[in-house]
PDB file of C-alpha atoms in Angstrom:
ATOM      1  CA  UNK A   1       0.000   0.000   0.000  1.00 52.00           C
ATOM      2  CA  UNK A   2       3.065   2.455   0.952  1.00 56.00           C
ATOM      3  CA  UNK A   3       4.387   1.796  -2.517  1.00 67.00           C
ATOM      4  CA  UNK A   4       1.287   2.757  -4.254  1.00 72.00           C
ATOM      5  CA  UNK A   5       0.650   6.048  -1.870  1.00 65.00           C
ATOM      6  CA  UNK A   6       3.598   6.748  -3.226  1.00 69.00           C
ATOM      7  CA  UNK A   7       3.134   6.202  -6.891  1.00 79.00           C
ATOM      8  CA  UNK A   8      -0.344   7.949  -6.370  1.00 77.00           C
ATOM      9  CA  UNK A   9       1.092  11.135  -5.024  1.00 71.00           C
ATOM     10  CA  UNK A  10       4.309  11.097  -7.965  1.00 81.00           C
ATOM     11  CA  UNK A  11       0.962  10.970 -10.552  1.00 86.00           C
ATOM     12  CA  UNK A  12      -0.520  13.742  -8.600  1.00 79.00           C
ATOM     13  CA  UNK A  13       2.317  15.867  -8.930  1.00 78.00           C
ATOM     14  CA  UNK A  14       3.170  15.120 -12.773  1.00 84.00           C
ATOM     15  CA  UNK A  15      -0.315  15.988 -12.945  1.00 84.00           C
ATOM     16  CA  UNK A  16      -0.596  19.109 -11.022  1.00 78.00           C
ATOM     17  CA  UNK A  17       2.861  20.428 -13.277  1.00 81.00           C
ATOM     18  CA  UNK A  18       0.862  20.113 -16.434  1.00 84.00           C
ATOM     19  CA  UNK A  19      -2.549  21.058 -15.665  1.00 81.00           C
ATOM     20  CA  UNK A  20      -3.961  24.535 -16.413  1.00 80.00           C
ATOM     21  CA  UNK A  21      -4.403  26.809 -12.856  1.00 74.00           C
ATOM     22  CA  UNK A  22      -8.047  27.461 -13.309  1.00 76.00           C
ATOM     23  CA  UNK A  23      -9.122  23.761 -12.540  1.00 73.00           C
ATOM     24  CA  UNK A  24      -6.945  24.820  -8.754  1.00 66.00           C
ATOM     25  CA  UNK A  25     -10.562  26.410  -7.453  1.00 69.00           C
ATOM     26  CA  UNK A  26     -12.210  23.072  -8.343  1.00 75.00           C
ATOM     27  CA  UNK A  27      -9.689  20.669  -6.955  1.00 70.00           C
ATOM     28  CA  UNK A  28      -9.389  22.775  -3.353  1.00 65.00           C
ATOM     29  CA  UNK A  29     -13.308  22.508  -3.337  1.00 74.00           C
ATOM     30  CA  UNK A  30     -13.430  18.616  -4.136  1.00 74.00           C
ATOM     31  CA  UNK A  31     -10.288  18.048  -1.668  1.00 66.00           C
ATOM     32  CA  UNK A  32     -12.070  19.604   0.900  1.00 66.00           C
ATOM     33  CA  UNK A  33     -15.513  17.247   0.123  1.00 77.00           C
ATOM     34  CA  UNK A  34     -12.765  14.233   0.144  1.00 73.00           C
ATOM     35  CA  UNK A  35     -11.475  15.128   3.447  1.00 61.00           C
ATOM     36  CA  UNK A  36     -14.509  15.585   5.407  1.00 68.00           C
ATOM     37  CA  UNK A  37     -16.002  11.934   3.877  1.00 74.00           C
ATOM     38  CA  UNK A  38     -12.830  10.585   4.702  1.00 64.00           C
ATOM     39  CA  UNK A  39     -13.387  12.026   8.772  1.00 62.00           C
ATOM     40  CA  UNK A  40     -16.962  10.619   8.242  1.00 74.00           C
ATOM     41  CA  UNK A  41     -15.964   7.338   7.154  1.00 71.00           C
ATOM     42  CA  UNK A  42     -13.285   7.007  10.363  1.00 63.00           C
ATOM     43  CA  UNK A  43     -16.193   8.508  12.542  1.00 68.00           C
ATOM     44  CA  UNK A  44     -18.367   6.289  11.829  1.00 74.00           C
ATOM     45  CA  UNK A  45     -15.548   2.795  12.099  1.00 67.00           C
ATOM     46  CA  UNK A  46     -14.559   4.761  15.657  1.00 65.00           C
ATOM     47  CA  UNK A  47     -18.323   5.080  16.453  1.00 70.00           C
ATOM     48  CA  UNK A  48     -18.796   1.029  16.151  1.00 72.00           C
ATOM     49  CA  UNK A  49     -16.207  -0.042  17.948  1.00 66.00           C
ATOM     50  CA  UNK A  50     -18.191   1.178  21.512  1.00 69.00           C
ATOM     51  CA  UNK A  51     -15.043  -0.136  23.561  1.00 69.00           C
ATOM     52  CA  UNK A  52     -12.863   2.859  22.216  1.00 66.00           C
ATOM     53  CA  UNK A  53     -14.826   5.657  24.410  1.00 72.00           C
ATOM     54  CA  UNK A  54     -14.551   3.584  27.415  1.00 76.00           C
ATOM     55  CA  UNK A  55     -10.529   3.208  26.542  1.00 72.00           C
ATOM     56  CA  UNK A  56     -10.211   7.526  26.536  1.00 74.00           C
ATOM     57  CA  UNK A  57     -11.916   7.323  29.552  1.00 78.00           C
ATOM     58  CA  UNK A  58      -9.437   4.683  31.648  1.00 80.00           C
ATOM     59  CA  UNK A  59      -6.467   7.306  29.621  1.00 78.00           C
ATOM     60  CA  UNK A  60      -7.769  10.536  30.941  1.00 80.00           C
ATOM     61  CA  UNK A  61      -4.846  13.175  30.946  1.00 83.00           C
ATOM     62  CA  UNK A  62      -2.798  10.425  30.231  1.00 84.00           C
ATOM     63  CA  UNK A  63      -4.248  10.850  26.859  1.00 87.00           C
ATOM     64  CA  UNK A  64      -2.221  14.242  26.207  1.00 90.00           C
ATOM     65  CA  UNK A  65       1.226  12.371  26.979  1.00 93.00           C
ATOM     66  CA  UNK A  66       1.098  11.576  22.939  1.00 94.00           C
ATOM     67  CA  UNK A  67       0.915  14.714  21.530  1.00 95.00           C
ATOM     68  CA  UNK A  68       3.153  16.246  23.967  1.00 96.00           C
ATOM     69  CA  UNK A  69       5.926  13.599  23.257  1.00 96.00           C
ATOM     70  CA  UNK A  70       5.220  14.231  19.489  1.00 96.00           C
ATOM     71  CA  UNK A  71       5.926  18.096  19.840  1.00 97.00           C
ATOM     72  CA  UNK A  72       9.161  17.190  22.163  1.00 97.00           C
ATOM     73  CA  UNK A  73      10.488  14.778  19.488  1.00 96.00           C
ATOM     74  CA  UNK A  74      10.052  17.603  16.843  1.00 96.00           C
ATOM     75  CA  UNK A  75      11.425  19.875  18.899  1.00 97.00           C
ATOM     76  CA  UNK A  76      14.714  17.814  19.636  1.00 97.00           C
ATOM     77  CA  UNK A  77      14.717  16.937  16.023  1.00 96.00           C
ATOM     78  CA  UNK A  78      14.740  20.693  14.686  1.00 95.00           C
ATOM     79  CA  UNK A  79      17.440  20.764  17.247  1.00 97.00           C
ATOM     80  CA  UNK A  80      19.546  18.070  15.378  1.00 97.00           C
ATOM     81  CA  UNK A  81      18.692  19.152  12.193  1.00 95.00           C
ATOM     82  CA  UNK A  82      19.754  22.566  12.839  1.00 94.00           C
ATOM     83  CA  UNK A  83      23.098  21.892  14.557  1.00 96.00           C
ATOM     84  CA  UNK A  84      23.979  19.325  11.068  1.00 96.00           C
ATOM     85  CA  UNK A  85      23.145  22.153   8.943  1.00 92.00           C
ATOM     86  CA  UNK A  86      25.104  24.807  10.526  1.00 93.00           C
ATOM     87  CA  UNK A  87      21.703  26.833  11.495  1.00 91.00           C
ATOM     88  CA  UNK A  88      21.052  28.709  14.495  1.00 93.00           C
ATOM     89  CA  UNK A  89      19.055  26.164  16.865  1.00 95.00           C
ATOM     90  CA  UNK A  90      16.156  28.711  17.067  1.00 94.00           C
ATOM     91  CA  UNK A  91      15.691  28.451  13.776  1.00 93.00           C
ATOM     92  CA  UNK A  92      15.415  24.719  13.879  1.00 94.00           C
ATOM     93  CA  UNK A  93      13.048  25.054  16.755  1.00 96.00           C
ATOM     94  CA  UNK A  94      10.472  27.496  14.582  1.00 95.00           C
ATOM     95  CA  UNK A  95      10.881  25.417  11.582  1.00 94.00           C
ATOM     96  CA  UNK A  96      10.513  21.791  13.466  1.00 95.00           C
ATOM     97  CA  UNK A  97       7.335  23.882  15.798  1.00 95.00           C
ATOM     98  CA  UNK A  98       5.395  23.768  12.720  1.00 93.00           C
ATOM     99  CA  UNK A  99       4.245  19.590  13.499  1.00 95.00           C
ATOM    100  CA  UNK A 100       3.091  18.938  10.105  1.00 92.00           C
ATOM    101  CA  UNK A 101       0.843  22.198   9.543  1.00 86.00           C
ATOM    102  CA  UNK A 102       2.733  23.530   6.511  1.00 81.00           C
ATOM    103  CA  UNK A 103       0.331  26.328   5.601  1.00 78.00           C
ATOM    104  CA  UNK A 104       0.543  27.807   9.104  1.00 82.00           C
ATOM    105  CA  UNK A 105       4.789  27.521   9.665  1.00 86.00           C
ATOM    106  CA  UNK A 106       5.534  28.664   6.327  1.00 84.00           C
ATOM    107  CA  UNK A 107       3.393  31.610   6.399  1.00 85.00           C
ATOM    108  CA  UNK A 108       4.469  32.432  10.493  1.00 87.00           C
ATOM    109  CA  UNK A 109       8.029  32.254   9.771  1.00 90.00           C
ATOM    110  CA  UNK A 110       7.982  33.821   6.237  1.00 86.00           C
ATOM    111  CA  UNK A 111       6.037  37.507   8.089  1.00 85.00           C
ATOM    112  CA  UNK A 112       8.643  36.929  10.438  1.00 88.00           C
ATOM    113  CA  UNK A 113      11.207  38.356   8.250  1.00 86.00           C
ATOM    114  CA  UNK A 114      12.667  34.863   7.411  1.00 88.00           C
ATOM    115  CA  UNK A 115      11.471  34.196   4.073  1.00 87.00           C
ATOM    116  CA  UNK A 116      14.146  30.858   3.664  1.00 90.00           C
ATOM    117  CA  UNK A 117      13.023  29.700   7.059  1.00 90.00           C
ATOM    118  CA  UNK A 118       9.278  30.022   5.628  1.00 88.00           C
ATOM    119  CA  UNK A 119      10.451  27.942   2.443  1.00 88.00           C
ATOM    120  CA  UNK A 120      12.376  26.093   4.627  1.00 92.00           C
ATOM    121  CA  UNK A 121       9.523  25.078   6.724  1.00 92.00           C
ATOM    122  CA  UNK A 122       6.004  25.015   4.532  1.00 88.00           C
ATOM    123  CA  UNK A 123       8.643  21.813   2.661  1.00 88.00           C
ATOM    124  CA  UNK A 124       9.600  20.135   5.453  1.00 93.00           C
ATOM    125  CA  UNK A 125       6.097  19.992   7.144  1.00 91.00           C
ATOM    126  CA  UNK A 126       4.770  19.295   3.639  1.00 87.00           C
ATOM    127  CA  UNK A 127       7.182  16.156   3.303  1.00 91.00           C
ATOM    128  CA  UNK A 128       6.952  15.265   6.795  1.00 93.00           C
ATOM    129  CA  UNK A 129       3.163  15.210   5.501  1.00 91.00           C
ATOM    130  CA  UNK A 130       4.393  12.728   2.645  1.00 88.00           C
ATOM    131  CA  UNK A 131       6.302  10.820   4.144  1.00 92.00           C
ATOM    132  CA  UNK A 132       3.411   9.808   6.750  1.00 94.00           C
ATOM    133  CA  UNK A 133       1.752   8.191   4.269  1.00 90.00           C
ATOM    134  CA  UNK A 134       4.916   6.240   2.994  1.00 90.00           C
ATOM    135  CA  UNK A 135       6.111   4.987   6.561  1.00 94.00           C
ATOM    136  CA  UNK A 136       2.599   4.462   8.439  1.00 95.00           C
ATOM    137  CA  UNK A 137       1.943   1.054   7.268  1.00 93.00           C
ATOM    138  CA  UNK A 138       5.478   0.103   8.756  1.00 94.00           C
ATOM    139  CA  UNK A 139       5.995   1.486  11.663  1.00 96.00           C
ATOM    140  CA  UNK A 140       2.347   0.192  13.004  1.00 95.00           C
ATOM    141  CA  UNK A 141       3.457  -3.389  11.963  1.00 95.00           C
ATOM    142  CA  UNK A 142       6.813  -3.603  13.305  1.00 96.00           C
ATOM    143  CA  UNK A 143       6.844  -1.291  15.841  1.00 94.00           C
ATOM    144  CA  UNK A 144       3.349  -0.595  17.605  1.00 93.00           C
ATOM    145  CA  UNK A 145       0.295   1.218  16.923  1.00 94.00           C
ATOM    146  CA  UNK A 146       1.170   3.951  19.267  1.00 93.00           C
ATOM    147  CA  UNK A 147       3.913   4.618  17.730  1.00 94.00           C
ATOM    148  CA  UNK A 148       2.046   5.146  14.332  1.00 95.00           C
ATOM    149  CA  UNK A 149       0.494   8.552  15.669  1.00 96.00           C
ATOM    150  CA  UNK A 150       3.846  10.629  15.859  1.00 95.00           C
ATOM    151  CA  UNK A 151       5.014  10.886  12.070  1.00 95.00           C
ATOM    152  CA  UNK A 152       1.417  12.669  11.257  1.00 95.00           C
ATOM    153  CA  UNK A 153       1.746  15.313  13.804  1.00 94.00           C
ATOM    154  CA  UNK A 154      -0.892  17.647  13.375  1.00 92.00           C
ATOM    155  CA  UNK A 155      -1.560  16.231  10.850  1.00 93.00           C
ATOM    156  CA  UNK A 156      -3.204  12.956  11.985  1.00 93.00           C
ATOM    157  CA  UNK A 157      -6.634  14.629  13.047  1.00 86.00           C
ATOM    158  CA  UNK A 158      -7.160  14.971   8.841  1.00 84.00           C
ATOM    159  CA  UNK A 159      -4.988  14.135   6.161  1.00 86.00           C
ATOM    160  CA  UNK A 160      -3.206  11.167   7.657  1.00 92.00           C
ATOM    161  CA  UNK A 161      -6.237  10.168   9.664  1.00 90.00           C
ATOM    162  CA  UNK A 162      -7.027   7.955   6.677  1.00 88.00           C
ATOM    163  CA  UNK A 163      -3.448   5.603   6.806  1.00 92.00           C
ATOM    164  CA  UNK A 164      -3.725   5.977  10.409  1.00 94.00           C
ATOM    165  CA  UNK A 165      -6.695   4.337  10.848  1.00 90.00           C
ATOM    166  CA  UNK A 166      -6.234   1.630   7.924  1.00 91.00           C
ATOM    167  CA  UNK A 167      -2.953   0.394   9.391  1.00 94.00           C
ATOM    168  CA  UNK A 168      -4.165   0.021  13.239  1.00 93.00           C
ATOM    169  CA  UNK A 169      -7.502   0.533  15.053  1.00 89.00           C
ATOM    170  CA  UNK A 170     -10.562   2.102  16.618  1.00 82.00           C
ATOM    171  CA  UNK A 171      -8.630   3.347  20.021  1.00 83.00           C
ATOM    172  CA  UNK A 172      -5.347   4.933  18.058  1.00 90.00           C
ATOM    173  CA  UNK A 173      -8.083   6.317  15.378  1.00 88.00           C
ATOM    174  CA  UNK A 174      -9.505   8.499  18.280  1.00 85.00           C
ATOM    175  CA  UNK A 175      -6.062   8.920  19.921  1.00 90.00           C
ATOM    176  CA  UNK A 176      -4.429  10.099  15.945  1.00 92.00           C
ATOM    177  CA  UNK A 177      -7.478  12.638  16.248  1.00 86.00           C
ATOM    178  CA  UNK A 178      -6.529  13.802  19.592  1.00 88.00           C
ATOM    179  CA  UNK A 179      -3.360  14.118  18.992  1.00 93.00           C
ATOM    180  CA  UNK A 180      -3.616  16.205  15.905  1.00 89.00           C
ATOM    181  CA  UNK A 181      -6.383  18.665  17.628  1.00 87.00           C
ATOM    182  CA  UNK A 182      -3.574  19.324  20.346  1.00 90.00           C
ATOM    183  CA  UNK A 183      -0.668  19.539  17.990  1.00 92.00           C
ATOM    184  CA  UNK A 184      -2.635  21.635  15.412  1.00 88.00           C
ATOM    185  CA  UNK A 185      -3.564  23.762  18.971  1.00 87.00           C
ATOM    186  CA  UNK A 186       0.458  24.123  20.093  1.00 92.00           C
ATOM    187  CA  UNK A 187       1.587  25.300  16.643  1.00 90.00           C
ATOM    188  CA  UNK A 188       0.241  28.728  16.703  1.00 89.00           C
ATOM    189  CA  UNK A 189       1.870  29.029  20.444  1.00 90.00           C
ATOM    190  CA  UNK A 190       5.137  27.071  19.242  1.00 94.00           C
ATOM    191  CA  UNK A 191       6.103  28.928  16.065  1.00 93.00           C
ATOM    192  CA  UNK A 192       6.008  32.584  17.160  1.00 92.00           C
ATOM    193  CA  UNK A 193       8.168  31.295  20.454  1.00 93.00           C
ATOM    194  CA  UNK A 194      11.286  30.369  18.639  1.00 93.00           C
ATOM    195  CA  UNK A 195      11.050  33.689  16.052  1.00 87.00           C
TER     196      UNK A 195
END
């Protein structure tokens, strides 16, 4: 499934290079119906499996300890990054704050005055986006389910939901969601801390 994810999204960009950019108003429209059938369709597998609602409930706050390890791992990661590329840590930091939410990063970092850190980070939220969909499928069959959630960021309440949910179950569906509301939630506080 990764490989054809993959394939699909190599098509989609061929095919985005060569088509005209009036058919752009359509395709944001029909993504948009996509998405929300897509939330439907894992609302409605999450709503028949009855057992996941009493799982949140045993979690409680322990429920938050995913999302905040997923914005600690970014963080350390922009860190890395950052020091192997020669760029001040802040900047890592800013860039790695964005979790997955390209449009938001980019455009935080960009009015910043740091139009390369914008660039910088609306591509690597959008691959980090990407490469969700590639490396899902693996890491929930050889590692855990859990462990599934992180790639996505905030990503995993929408876009990734999908692979997410495909690749493990009911109870990490509702958790993915979770955790994407939160990170999607920390990104507006994140970004603008490290600038």
């Amino acid at each position: 499934m990764s490989l054809v994810i993959l394939v699909v999204l190599v098509l989609g960009v061929g095919a985005g290079y060569l088509m005209p950019a009036d058919v752009s108003g359509f395709l944001d429209s029909a993504s948009t119906y996509m998405l929300l059938l897509l939330l439907f369709s894992v609302g409605i597998d999450t709503g028949l499996n009855k057992a996941v609602f009493t799982r949140i409930r045993e979690l409680g706050f322990r429920i938050l300890l995913i999302p905040f390890g997923v914005a600690l791992g970014s963080l350390c990661g922009g860190v890395v990054t950052a020091f192997l590329l020669s760029l001040p840590a802040k900047e890592g930091l800013a860039i790695s704050a964005g979790l997955g939410w390209y449009s938001l990063s980019g455009v935080l970092i960009t009015e910043a005055g740091n139009p390369v850190g914008g660039t910088i980070a609306f591509l690597a939220n959008v691959f980090r986006e990407m490469l969700t969909f590639v490396i899902v499928p693996f890491v929930a069959s050889h590692l855990n389910y859990y462990s599934a959630i992180a790639p996505a960021g905030a990503t995993s309440m929408d876009t990734t939901l999908g692979i997410i949910s495909k690749n493990t179950n009911g109870t990490i569906a509702v958790l993915a969601f979770v955790n994407g509301i939160v990170c999607t939630l920390l990104v507006p506080l994140l970004v603008p801390l490290f600038l």
